[in-house]
Amino acid sequence: MFDVSIKVPGGDKITIPHFPIDMIASNERAKSFTTRSIKKDSKMDALLLATSMVDLTTLEGMDTPGKVKQLCGKAINPISPEIQQRMSKYDNFREVPKVAAICVYPSMVPYAAEALAGSGVQLASVATAFPAGQLPLDIKVADVKRAVKFGATEIDMVIDRGAFHCGKYQKVFDEIIKVKEACGDAHLKVILETGELKTYDKVRLASWLAMEAGADFIKTSTGKVSPAATMPVTHVMLQAIADYYDYSGKKIGMKPAGGIKTSKQAIHYLCMVNETLGPDWLTPDLFRFGASSLLNDLLKQVFKQVTGQYYYDDMFSLD
Amino acid sequence: MNLAVLKTVKMYVGGAFIRSESGATAPFYKKGTKEEIARVCVASRKDFRNAVVAAKAGEKSWSTKTAYNRSQILYRMAEMSQGKQDELVNLLKDTMGMTPAAALKEVTAAIDTFVYYAGWCDKYQQVLGAVNPVAAPYHNFTSPEHMGVIVHIDSNSFSLAKLVDNICAILVGGNSVVSIVSPECSPVVTTLGEIFETSDLPPSVVNLLSGDYKSILSIISEHMEVKGISFQNEDKAEYYELRSKSVDNMKRIIPNKLDTRQSLDLVLDFVEQKTVWHPIGY
């Protein structure tokens, strides 16, 4: 394998390491995280932590301002007062936290910003011609600037996978730099779309490229391509984050997105983060779940932990 | 040479044949002997929970099929079980110690039961529904509709035909079933699962668990996704426990009807009557 040489702004060159990843071992290692037994108090801690890490997402062609507002309401108060009251009668009741962020398309940002004002829930907007990323750079940058202007505090950008597969790593790198500039104070999450990168070697290379270019978070997928987030691919990215921290001292966040639907899966991911990066990363500032239906399952399991009862699937709002 | 292989009787959940997630099994002895002839899976609380999640998905695909198609599928079950007639007869002989004649009678009755309920799928609504006379310019219709996920707790006195009877009666209305088959009947679970699996029944509509329902009785009664329970046992204390713990969602709990076979009454047990007022146009 050949390391990749990249020119950074200012003219200096840096090296992006590119080396083979043992696929079999990665898969085995990722699988091993699913065998932890998390019960009782630890389970409750994990469920509430996972809830606070959810980027509640709606990225559909038929999103409406009404739907986005309703989702924002759910982000701020994940459970209804009636259910809260029911649970509060039990000794082991604990407050259910707000989710970390709402994730919407740029056109929905103004509505979400209004609905989330003062709540402390972050507003993430996908941008840069999500999900394909196949538009000229000036339009991508304008897309980002507009989203930030209307109130997005986090930007989820996609890399140009076409360029990446052609070996135009410099182009991918430069785009991330430009988008990072356009973000201003907003946090930047870089979506690698690992389902299209095909191999773990490429995932590792893209992760490092994104981190060197200034990503605050690296994110697996758009959710529009299958496979989306898997445990092995997330593990490769987490390991890249760990190595990058040793190398540069910077803590980069991780966001697996797409396909994480159950509390059980979420707890497996938390175990993986804890054992790969350590407890410092077990915070919404450094780890997120990009999900929509996961939240309801988390809430259902919280309800079960508190009351001992399995409740209706649609006890919580349908989104 | 006839090689006797010790079998593990797997459960049928979500269209797949599974072991208990807890790994628990129990020996099954040939009736009246100490000869272990199979290991049966013992369902845990989580197996039950997973089965209800599956049944909830199955309810959607089953209740939205046309009544005629549901009939066809139940009839197909009769066809498939006839294909497995010898296997079932041998199973009853070997595991229950039934005589060949008694086993054949039992299996024949089970096949007949499939046919009986196949006939009802597209007819019960006409028979159980009604056009009601009202003193106003309205048409007033009552028609039975499916309830949702129904848990069937099997009788401890073994009967294959009765097991089939109870499950089919619940299916006719468009409900999905989680059946907890008593340890005495559990060897038939896999074969019965194979019949359901090969009869075009959507996966997850029928879910068969084996093992002891007593340890999860309160979980069953408190589970809010369960809309009804067919409790085919004599135990009054357990029946009242089920009733008292299921008040949260007012589950319909039908106590045992040991002598009722092939009856529309059993279909009526798990349907909701819905009444619609429709203005008469002039």
Coordinates of C-alpha atoms in Angstrom, one line a residue:
Chain A
M1 CA 0.0 0.0 0.0
F2 CA 1.1 3.6 -0.6
D3 CA 0.7 6.3 1.9
V4 CA -1.0 9.3 0.4
S5 CA 0.7 12.7 0.2
I6 CA -1.6 15.7 0.6
K7 CA -0.8 19.4 0.2
V8 CA -2.3 21.4 3.0
P9 CA -3.1 25.2 2.8
G10 CA 0.2 27.0 3.1
G11 CA 1.9 24.6 0.8
D12 CA 3.3 22.0 3.2
K13 CA 2.7 18.4 2.6
I14 CA 1.4 15.8 5.0
T15 CA 1.2 12.1 4.8
I16 CA -2.0 10.2 5.2
P17 CA -1.2 6.6 6.2
H18 CA -2.8 4.0 4.0
F19 CA -2.3 0.4 5.1
P20 CA -4.2 -2.8 5.0
I21 CA -6.8 -3.7 7.7
D22 CA -7.3 -7.3 8.6
M23 CA -10.9 -7.7 7.7
I24 CA -11.4 -11.1 9.5
A25 CA -9.9 -9.8 12.7
S26 CA -11.9 -6.6 12.6
N27 CA -15.1 -8.5 12.1
E28 CA -14.3 -10.8 15.0
R29 CA -13.3 -8.0 17.3
A30 CA -16.5 -6.1 16.5
K31 CA -18.5 -9.2 17.1
S32 CA -16.9 -9.6 20.5
F33 CA -18.5 -6.4 21.8
T34 CA -21.9 -8.0 21.5
T35 CA -21.3 -10.5 24.2
R36 CA -21.1 -8.1 27.2
S37 CA -23.8 -8.5 29.8
I38 CA -25.2 -5.1 30.7
K39 CA -28.0 -5.4 33.3
K40 CA -30.0 -3.5 35.7
D41 CA -28.5 -0.1 36.8
S42 CA -25.8 -0.3 34.1
K43 CA -28.4 -1.0 31.5
M44 CA -30.5 2.0 32.7
D45 CA -27.3 4.2 32.6
A46 CA -26.6 3.0 29.0
L47 CA -30.2 3.5 27.8
L48 CA -30.3 7.1 29.2
L49 CA -26.8 7.8 27.8
A50 CA -27.8 6.5 24.4
T51 CA -30.9 8.6 24.5
S52 CA -28.8 11.7 25.1
M53 CA -26.6 10.8 22.2
V54 CA -29.4 10.4 19.5
D55 CA -29.3 12.7 16.5
L56 CA -33.0 12.4 15.8
T57 CA -33.1 12.4 12.1
T58 CA -35.6 12.9 9.3
L59 CA -34.2 13.0 5.8
E60 CA -37.1 12.3 3.5
G61 CA -38.3 13.9 0.3
M62 CA -41.7 14.3 1.9
D63 CA -40.5 16.1 5.0
T64 CA -42.7 19.0 5.9
P65 CA -42.3 21.9 8.3
G66 CA -45.0 20.3 10.5
K67 CA -43.2 17.0 10.7
V68 CA -40.0 18.7 11.6
K69 CA -41.6 20.8 14.3
Q70 CA -43.2 17.7 15.8
L71 CA -39.8 15.9 15.8
C72 CA -38.3 18.9 17.5
G73 CA -40.9 18.7 20.2
K74 CA -40.0 15.0 20.6
A75 CA -36.3 15.9 20.8
I76 CA -36.9 18.3 23.7
N77 CA -39.4 16.1 25.5
P78 CA -38.9 12.5 24.3
I79 CA -41.7 11.1 26.5
S80 CA -45.2 12.5 27.0
P81 CA -46.2 13.9 30.4
E82 CA -48.6 11.1 30.8
I83 CA -45.9 8.4 30.5
Q84 CA -43.6 10.5 32.6
Q85 CA -46.2 10.6 35.4
R86 CA -46.7 6.9 35.2
M87 CA -43.0 6.2 35.5
S88 CA -42.4 8.7 38.2
K89 CA -44.4 6.6 40.7
Y90 CA -41.6 4.1 40.8
D91 CA -38.6 4.4 43.1
N92 CA -36.0 3.8 40.3
F93 CA -37.5 6.5 38.1
R94 CA -34.9 8.8 36.5
E95 CA -35.4 11.8 34.2
V96 CA -35.2 11.0 30.5
P97 CA -32.7 13.4 28.9
K98 CA -33.2 15.4 25.8
V99 CA -31.7 14.0 22.6
A100 CA -28.4 15.5 21.4
A101 CA -29.6 17.0 18.1
I102 CA -32.1 17.1 15.3
C103 CA -30.8 16.3 11.9
V104 CA -32.7 17.7 8.9
Y105 CA -32.3 18.8 5.3
P106 CA -31.2 22.4 4.7
S107 CA -34.6 23.6 3.6
M108 CA -36.0 22.6 7.0
V109 CA -33.4 24.4 9.1
P110 CA -35.4 27.6 9.6
Y111 CA -38.4 25.7 11.0
A112 CA -36.3 23.5 13.2
A113 CA -34.3 26.5 14.5
E114 CA -37.5 28.2 15.5
A115 CA -38.8 25.1 17.2
L116 CA -35.6 24.3 19.1
A117 CA -34.8 27.9 20.2
G118 CA -33.5 28.0 23.7
S119 CA -33.9 24.2 24.2
G120 CA -30.2 23.2 24.2
V121 CA -30.8 20.6 21.5
Q122 CA -28.4 21.1 18.7
L123 CA -29.5 21.6 15.1
A124 CA -27.7 19.5 12.6
S125 CA -28.2 20.0 8.9
V126 CA -27.0 17.7 6.1
A127 CA -25.4 19.8 3.4
T128 CA -23.0 19.7 0.4
A129 CA -25.6 18.1 -1.9
F130 CA -26.5 15.3 0.4
P131 CA -26.6 12.4 -0.1
A132 CA -24.7 12.0 -3.4
G133 CA -22.4 15.0 -3.0
Q134 CA -22.3 15.3 -6.8
L135 CA -22.5 19.0 -7.3
P136 CA -19.8 21.7 -7.9
L137 CA -17.9 22.9 -4.8
D138 CA -19.3 26.4 -4.9
I139 CA -22.8 25.1 -4.6
K140 CA -21.8 22.8 -1.8
V141 CA -20.2 25.7 0.1
A142 CA -23.2 27.9 -0.5
D143 CA -25.4 25.1 0.8
V144 CA -23.4 25.0 4.0
K145 CA -23.3 28.8 4.5
R146 CA -27.1 29.0 4.0
A147 CA -27.7 26.3 6.6
V148 CA -25.4 27.9 9.1
K149 CA -27.0 31.3 8.5
F150 CA -30.4 30.0 9.2
G151 CA -29.4 28.4 12.5
A152 CA -27.7 25.1 12.0
T153 CA -25.1 24.5 14.7
E154 CA -23.8 21.3 13.2
I155 CA -23.2 20.4 9.5
D156 CA -23.2 16.9 8.2
M157 CA -21.3 16.9 4.9
V158 CA -20.7 14.1 2.5
I159 CA -17.4 13.4 0.8
D160 CA -17.2 13.1 -2.9
R161 CA -16.9 9.3 -3.2
G162 CA -16.4 9.4 -6.9
A163 CA -13.3 11.5 -6.5
F164 CA -12.1 9.3 -3.7
H165 CA -12.4 6.2 -5.8
C166 CA -10.5 7.9 -8.6
G167 CA -7.7 8.5 -6.2
K168 CA -8.3 12.2 -6.2
Y169 CA -7.7 12.4 -2.5
Q170 CA -6.4 16.0 -2.7
K171 CA -9.8 17.0 -4.1
V172 CA -11.7 15.3 -1.3
F173 CA -9.3 16.9 1.2
D174 CA -9.7 20.4 -0.3
E175 CA -13.4 20.1 -0.3
I176 CA -13.5 19.3 3.4
I177 CA -11.2 22.3 4.1
K178 CA -13.5 24.6 2.2
V179 CA -16.6 23.3 3.9
K180 CA -15.0 23.6 7.3
E181 CA -14.3 27.2 6.5
A182 CA -17.8 27.8 5.5
C183 CA -19.1 26.2 8.8
G184 CA -17.6 29.0 10.9
D185 CA -18.5 28.1 14.5
A186 CA -20.7 25.1 13.5
H187 CA -19.4 21.7 14.1
L188 CA -18.5 19.6 11.1
K189 CA -19.4 16.0 10.7
V190 CA -17.9 14.3 7.7
I191 CA -19.9 11.4 6.2
L192 CA -17.7 8.8 4.6
E193 CA -20.6 6.7 3.2
T194 CA -18.7 3.5 4.1
G195 CA -21.2 1.4 2.2
E196 CA -19.7 2.9 -1.0
L197 CA -16.1 2.7 0.1
K198 CA -16.3 -1.0 0.1
T199 CA -13.1 -2.0 2.0
Y200 CA -11.9 -1.2 5.5
D201 CA -8.6 0.0 4.1
K202 CA -10.4 2.8 2.3
V203 CA -12.6 3.5 5.4
R204 CA -9.5 4.0 7.5
L205 CA -7.8 6.2 4.8
A206 CA -11.0 8.3 4.4
S207 CA -11.3 8.7 8.2
W208 CA -7.7 9.9 8.5
L209 CA -8.1 12.2 5.5
A210 CA -11.3 13.8 7.1
M211 CA -9.7 14.2 10.5
E212 CA -6.6 15.9 9.0
A213 CA -8.9 18.2 7.0
G214 CA -10.6 19.4 10.2
A215 CA -13.6 17.2 10.8
D216 CA -15.0 17.5 14.3
F217 CA -16.9 14.2 13.9
I218 CA -16.6 11.4 11.4
K219 CA -19.8 9.7 10.4
T220 CA -20.4 6.4 8.7
S221 CA -23.3 6.8 6.4
T222 CA -26.0 8.9 4.9
G223 CA -28.6 6.2 5.6
K224 CA -29.4 6.1 1.9
V225 CA -27.0 3.4 1.0
S226 CA -26.9 -0.2 2.2
P227 CA -25.0 -1.3 4.2
A228 CA -25.1 1.7 6.4
A229 CA -23.5 1.6 9.9
T230 CA -22.1 -1.8 10.9
M231 CA -20.2 -2.6 14.0
P232 CA -16.9 -3.6 12.2
V233 CA -16.8 -0.4 10.1
T234 CA -17.5 1.7 13.1
H235 CA -14.8 -0.1 14.9
V236 CA -12.3 0.7 12.2
M237 CA -13.3 4.3 12.4
L238 CA -13.1 4.3 16.2
Q239 CA -9.6 2.8 16.0
A240 CA -8.6 5.6 13.6
I241 CA -9.9 8.1 16.0
A242 CA -7.9 6.5 18.8
D243 CA -4.7 6.5 16.7
Y244 CA -5.3 10.1 15.6
Y245 CA -5.7 11.2 19.3
D246 CA -2.3 9.6 20.1
Y247 CA -0.8 11.3 17.0
S248 CA -2.3 14.8 17.3
G249 CA -3.9 15.0 20.8
K250 CA -7.2 16.0 19.2
K251 CA -10.4 14.3 20.2
I252 CA -12.5 13.6 17.2
G253 CA -16.2 12.5 17.6
M254 CA -17.9 9.5 16.0
K255 CA -21.4 9.1 14.6
P256 CA -22.6 5.8 13.3
A257 CA -25.8 6.4 11.3
G258 CA -28.4 4.1 9.6
G259 CA -29.4 0.7 10.6
I260 CA -29.2 1.1 14.4
K261 CA -32.8 0.4 15.4
T262 CA -32.7 -1.4 18.8
S263 CA -31.5 -0.6 22.3
K264 CA -29.5 -3.7 22.3
Q265 CA -27.6 -2.6 19.2
A266 CA -27.0 0.8 20.8
I267 CA -25.6 -0.8 24.0
H268 CA -23.3 -2.9 21.8
Y269 CA -22.0 0.3 20.2
L270 CA -21.5 1.9 23.6
C271 CA -19.4 -1.1 24.8
M272 CA -17.3 -0.8 21.7
V273 CA -16.7 2.9 22.2
N274 CA -15.8 2.4 25.8
E275 CA -13.4 -0.4 25.1
T276 CA -11.8 1.3 22.0
L277 CA -11.6 4.9 23.0
G278 CA -12.4 4.9 26.7
P279 CA -15.0 6.5 28.9
D280 CA -14.0 10.0 27.8
W281 CA -15.8 9.4 24.5
L282 CA -19.1 8.3 26.3
T283 CA -20.6 11.8 25.9
P284 CA -22.9 13.4 23.4
D285 CA -20.0 15.8 22.6
L286 CA -18.0 12.9 21.1
F287 CA -20.4 10.2 20.2
R288 CA -23.8 10.3 18.5
F289 CA -26.3 7.9 17.0
G290 CA -27.8 9.0 13.7
A291 CA -31.2 7.4 14.1
S292 CA -34.9 7.8 14.1
S293 CA -36.7 4.6 15.2
L294 CA -34.0 3.9 17.8
L295 CA -35.3 6.5 20.1
N296 CA -38.7 4.8 20.5
D297 CA -37.0 1.5 21.3
L298 CA -34.8 3.2 23.9
L299 CA -37.8 4.8 25.5
K300 CA -39.6 1.6 25.5
Q301 CA -36.8 -0.2 27.2
V302 CA -36.4 2.7 29.8
F303 CA -40.1 2.2 30.5
K304 CA -39.6 -1.5 30.9
Q305 CA -36.6 -1.0 33.3
V306 CA -38.6 1.4 35.5
T307 CA -41.9 -0.3 35.6
G308 CA -41.2 -3.9 34.6
Q309 CA -43.9 -3.7 32.0
Y310 CA -43.7 -4.1 28.2
Y311 CA -45.7 -1.2 26.8
Y312 CA -47.3 -0.5 23.4
D313 CA -44.9 0.1 20.5
D314 CA -46.8 3.2 19.5
M315 CA -47.0 4.6 23.1
F316 CA -44.5 7.2 21.9
S317 CA -45.0 9.4 18.9
L318 CA -44.7 7.5 15.6
D319 CA -41.5 9.2 14.4
Chain B
M1 CA -30.4 -49.9 10.3
N2 CA -32.5 -47.5 12.2
L3 CA -30.3 -45.0 14.0
A4 CA -32.1 -43.1 16.7
V5 CA -30.9 -39.5 16.8
L6 CA -31.6 -37.5 19.9
K7 CA -33.5 -34.5 18.6
T8 CA -33.7 -30.9 19.8
V9 CA -37.2 -29.6 19.4
K10 CA -36.8 -26.0 18.3
M11 CA -39.4 -23.3 18.7
Y12 CA -40.9 -21.4 15.7
V13 CA -40.7 -17.6 16.0
G14 CA -40.8 -15.0 13.3
G15 CA -40.7 -17.6 10.6
A16 CA -37.5 -19.1 11.9
F17 CA -36.7 -22.2 14.0
I18 CA -34.9 -21.1 17.0
R19 CA -33.5 -22.3 20.3
S20 CA -34.3 -20.4 23.5
E21 CA -32.1 -17.3 23.8
S22 CA -31.3 -18.4 27.3
G23 CA -30.1 -21.8 26.0
A24 CA -32.3 -23.6 28.4
T25 CA -33.6 -27.0 27.4
A26 CA -35.4 -29.8 29.2
P27 CA -35.4 -33.5 28.6
F28 CA -38.5 -35.1 27.1
Y29 CA -39.2 -38.6 28.2
K30 CA -41.3 -41.0 26.2
K31 CA -44.6 -41.1 28.0
G32 CA -44.6 -43.5 30.9
T33 CA -40.9 -44.3 30.7
K34 CA -37.6 -42.8 31.7
E35 CA -36.3 -43.0 28.1
E36 CA -35.1 -39.5 27.0
I37 CA -36.1 -39.1 23.4
A38 CA -35.6 -35.4 22.8
R39 CA -34.6 -32.1 24.3
V40 CA -37.2 -29.4 24.2
C41 CA -36.4 -25.7 24.4
V42 CA -37.7 -23.8 27.4
A43 CA -38.8 -20.4 26.4
S44 CA -37.6 -17.5 28.6
R45 CA -39.2 -14.1 29.3
K46 CA -37.1 -12.6 26.4
D47 CA -38.2 -15.3 24.0
F48 CA -41.7 -14.3 24.8
R49 CA -40.9 -10.7 24.3
N50 CA -39.3 -11.4 21.0
A51 CA -42.2 -13.5 19.9
V52 CA -44.6 -10.7 20.6
V53 CA -42.5 -8.3 18.6
A54 CA -42.6 -10.8 15.7
A55 CA -46.3 -11.3 16.1
K56 CA -46.9 -7.6 16.0
A57 CA -45.3 -7.5 12.6
G58 CA -47.2 -10.7 11.5
E59 CA -50.5 -9.1 12.5
K60 CA -50.0 -6.4 9.8
S61 CA -49.4 -8.8 7.0
W62 CA -52.1 -11.3 8.0
S63 CA -54.9 -8.9 8.8
T64 CA -54.5 -7.1 5.5
K65 CA -54.8 -10.2 3.4
T66 CA -58.1 -10.8 1.7
A67 CA -60.5 -13.1 3.6
Y68 CA -60.4 -15.4 0.6
N69 CA -56.6 -15.6 0.6
R70 CA -56.7 -16.4 4.4
S71 CA -59.0 -19.3 3.6
Q72 CA -56.7 -20.5 0.9
I73 CA -53.7 -20.4 3.3
L74 CA -55.6 -22.3 6.0
Y75 CA -56.6 -24.9 3.5
R76 CA -53.0 -25.2 2.4
M77 CA -52.2 -26.0 6.0
A78 CA -54.5 -29.0 5.8
E79 CA -52.7 -30.0 2.6
M80 CA -49.3 -29.7 4.2
S81 CA -50.3 -31.6 7.3
Q82 CA -51.8 -34.4 5.3
G83 CA -48.4 -34.6 3.6
K84 CA -46.9 -35.0 7.0
Q85 CA -49.5 -37.4 8.3
D86 CA -47.2 -40.3 8.8
E87 CA -44.6 -38.2 10.5
L88 CA -47.2 -36.8 12.9
V89 CA -48.6 -40.2 13.6
N90 CA -45.2 -41.6 14.3
L91 CA -44.4 -38.6 16.5
L92 CA -47.5 -39.1 18.6
K93 CA -46.8 -42.8 18.9
D94 CA -43.1 -42.4 19.8
T95 CA -43.4 -39.5 22.2
M96 CA -46.9 -39.8 23.7
G97 CA -47.1 -43.5 23.7
M98 CA -50.3 -43.4 21.7
T99 CA -51.6 -46.4 19.9
P100 CA -51.4 -46.3 16.1
A101 CA -55.2 -46.0 15.9
A102 CA -55.4 -43.3 18.5
A103 CA -52.6 -41.3 16.9
L104 CA -54.1 -41.6 13.4
K105 CA -57.5 -40.4 14.8
E106 CA -55.8 -37.4 16.5
V107 CA -53.9 -36.4 13.3
T108 CA -57.0 -36.9 11.1
A109 CA -59.0 -34.7 13.5
A110 CA -56.3 -32.0 13.3
I111 CA -56.3 -32.0 9.5
D112 CA -60.1 -31.8 9.5
T113 CA -59.8 -28.8 11.8
F114 CA -57.6 -26.9 9.4
V115 CA -60.3 -27.5 6.7
Y116 CA -63.1 -26.5 9.0
Y117 CA -61.5 -23.1 9.8
A118 CA -60.4 -22.6 6.2
G119 CA -64.0 -22.5 5.4
W120 CA -64.8 -19.8 7.9
C121 CA -62.2 -17.2 7.0
D122 CA -64.4 -15.6 4.3
K123 CA -67.7 -16.3 5.9
Y124 CA -67.5 -15.5 9.6
Q125 CA -68.0 -11.8 9.0
Q126 CA -71.3 -12.3 7.4
V127 CA -72.5 -14.7 10.1
L128 CA -71.2 -12.7 13.1
G129 CA -71.9 -9.3 11.6
A130 CA -75.3 -7.7 11.4
V131 CA -77.3 -4.9 9.8
N132 CA -79.0 -3.2 12.8
P133 CA -82.4 -1.5 12.6
V134 CA -82.1 2.1 13.9
A135 CA -84.7 4.8 14.3
A136 CA -82.9 7.4 12.2
P137 CA -82.0 7.8 8.5
Y138 CA -78.9 5.7 8.7
H139 CA -77.5 2.3 7.7
N140 CA -76.1 0.7 10.8
F141 CA -73.6 -2.1 10.3
T142 CA -71.8 -4.2 12.8
S143 CA -68.8 -6.2 11.6
P144 CA -66.2 -8.2 13.4
E145 CA -62.6 -7.1 13.1
H146 CA -59.3 -8.6 14.2
M147 CA -57.9 -7.7 17.7
G148 CA -54.1 -8.0 17.3
V149 CA -51.6 -10.2 19.0
I150 CA -53.3 -13.1 20.9
V151 CA -51.4 -15.3 23.3
H152 CA -52.6 -18.9 23.5
I153 CA -51.6 -20.9 26.5
D154 CA -52.0 -24.5 25.7
S155 CA -53.8 -27.1 27.8
N156 CA -51.8 -29.5 29.8
S157 CA -53.9 -32.4 28.7
F158 CA -52.4 -33.1 25.3
S159 CA -54.4 -33.0 22.1
L160 CA -52.9 -32.1 18.8
A161 CA -56.4 -31.5 17.3
K162 CA -57.3 -29.1 20.1
L163 CA -54.0 -27.2 19.7
V164 CA -54.7 -26.8 16.0
D165 CA -58.3 -25.8 16.8
N166 CA -57.4 -23.0 19.2
I167 CA -54.7 -21.6 16.9
C168 CA -56.8 -21.7 13.8
A169 CA -59.8 -20.1 15.5
I170 CA -57.6 -17.1 16.4
L171 CA -56.1 -17.0 12.9
V172 CA -59.5 -16.9 11.2
G173 CA -60.3 -13.4 12.5
G174 CA -56.9 -12.0 11.2
N175 CA -55.1 -12.1 14.5
S176 CA -51.5 -13.2 15.0
V177 CA -50.7 -15.8 17.7
V178 CA -48.0 -16.5 20.2
S179 CA -48.7 -20.0 21.4
I180 CA -47.0 -21.3 24.5
V181 CA -47.2 -25.1 24.1
S182 CA -47.2 -27.1 27.2
P183 CA -44.2 -29.4 27.9
E184 CA -46.3 -32.4 27.2
C185 CA -47.1 -31.3 23.7
S186 CA -43.7 -29.7 22.9
P187 CA -42.4 -32.4 20.6
V188 CA -45.0 -31.5 18.0
V189 CA -43.9 -27.8 18.0
T190 CA -41.3 -28.2 15.3
T191 CA -43.4 -30.3 13.0
L192 CA -46.4 -27.9 13.4
G193 CA -44.0 -25.0 12.7
E194 CA -43.0 -26.7 9.5
I195 CA -46.6 -27.0 8.5
F196 CA -47.2 -23.3 9.1
E197 CA -43.9 -22.4 7.4
T198 CA -44.7 -24.2 4.2
S199 CA -48.3 -23.2 3.8
D200 CA -47.8 -19.6 2.5
L201 CA -48.6 -18.2 5.9
P202 CA -46.6 -15.0 6.3
P203 CA -43.7 -15.4 8.7
S204 CA -44.5 -14.2 12.3
V205 CA -48.2 -14.8 12.1
V206 CA -48.0 -17.9 14.2
N207 CA -45.2 -18.1 16.8
L208 CA -44.8 -21.3 18.8
L209 CA -42.9 -21.4 22.1
S210 CA -42.4 -24.4 24.3
G211 CA -41.9 -24.5 28.0
D212 CA -43.4 -23.5 31.2
Y213 CA -45.7 -20.5 30.9
K214 CA -46.0 -20.2 34.7
S215 CA -42.7 -18.5 35.2
I216 CA -43.7 -15.7 32.8
L217 CA -47.4 -15.4 33.6
S218 CA -47.1 -11.9 35.0
I219 CA -45.1 -10.7 32.0
I220 CA -47.7 -12.1 29.6
S221 CA -50.6 -10.5 31.5
E222 CA -48.9 -7.1 31.8
H223 CA -47.6 -6.9 28.2
M224 CA -49.5 -4.1 26.6
E225 CA -49.1 -5.3 23.0
V226 CA -51.0 -8.5 23.9
K227 CA -54.7 -7.9 23.2
G228 CA -56.1 -11.2 24.3
I229 CA -55.3 -14.5 26.0
S230 CA -56.7 -17.9 25.3
F231 CA -56.1 -19.7 28.5
Q232 CA -56.7 -23.4 28.0
N233 CA -56.1 -24.5 31.5
E234 CA -58.1 -25.5 34.6
D235 CA -56.1 -23.6 37.1
K236 CA -58.5 -21.0 38.6
A237 CA -55.8 -19.2 40.6
E238 CA -53.7 -18.6 37.5
Y239 CA -56.7 -17.5 35.5
Y240 CA -57.5 -14.8 38.2
E241 CA -53.9 -13.8 38.3
L242 CA -54.0 -13.2 34.5
R243 CA -57.2 -11.3 34.8
S244 CA -56.1 -9.0 37.7
K245 CA -52.7 -8.2 36.2
S246 CA -54.0 -7.4 32.7
V247 CA -56.4 -4.7 33.7
D248 CA -54.1 -2.1 32.2
N249 CA -55.2 -2.7 28.7
M250 CA -58.3 -4.6 29.5
K251 CA -57.1 -7.8 27.7
R252 CA -59.8 -10.2 26.8
I253 CA -59.0 -13.4 28.6
I254 CA -61.0 -16.5 27.5
P255 CA -60.9 -19.3 30.0
N256 CA -60.6 -22.9 28.9
K257 CA -63.2 -24.4 26.7
L258 CA -61.9 -27.9 26.7
D259 CA -64.9 -29.5 25.1
T260 CA -65.5 -26.8 22.4
R261 CA -64.1 -27.9 19.1
Q262 CA -64.6 -26.7 15.6
S263 CA -66.9 -23.9 16.6
L264 CA -67.6 -20.4 15.5
D265 CA -67.7 -19.5 19.2
L266 CA -64.0 -19.8 19.3
V267 CA -63.6 -17.4 16.4
L268 CA -66.0 -15.0 18.1
D269 CA -63.7 -15.0 21.2
F270 CA -61.0 -13.0 19.5
V271 CA -62.8 -10.5 17.3
E272 CA -63.9 -6.9 18.0
Q273 CA -67.3 -5.9 16.9
K274 CA -67.2 -2.6 15.1
T275 CA -70.4 -0.6 14.4
V276 CA -70.6 2.0 11.7
W277 CA -73.3 4.5 11.1
H278 CA -73.7 5.5 7.5
P279 CA -76.2 8.2 6.4
I280 CA -78.8 7.2 3.9
G281 CA -78.7 9.5 0.9
Y282 CA -81.8 10.9 -0.7

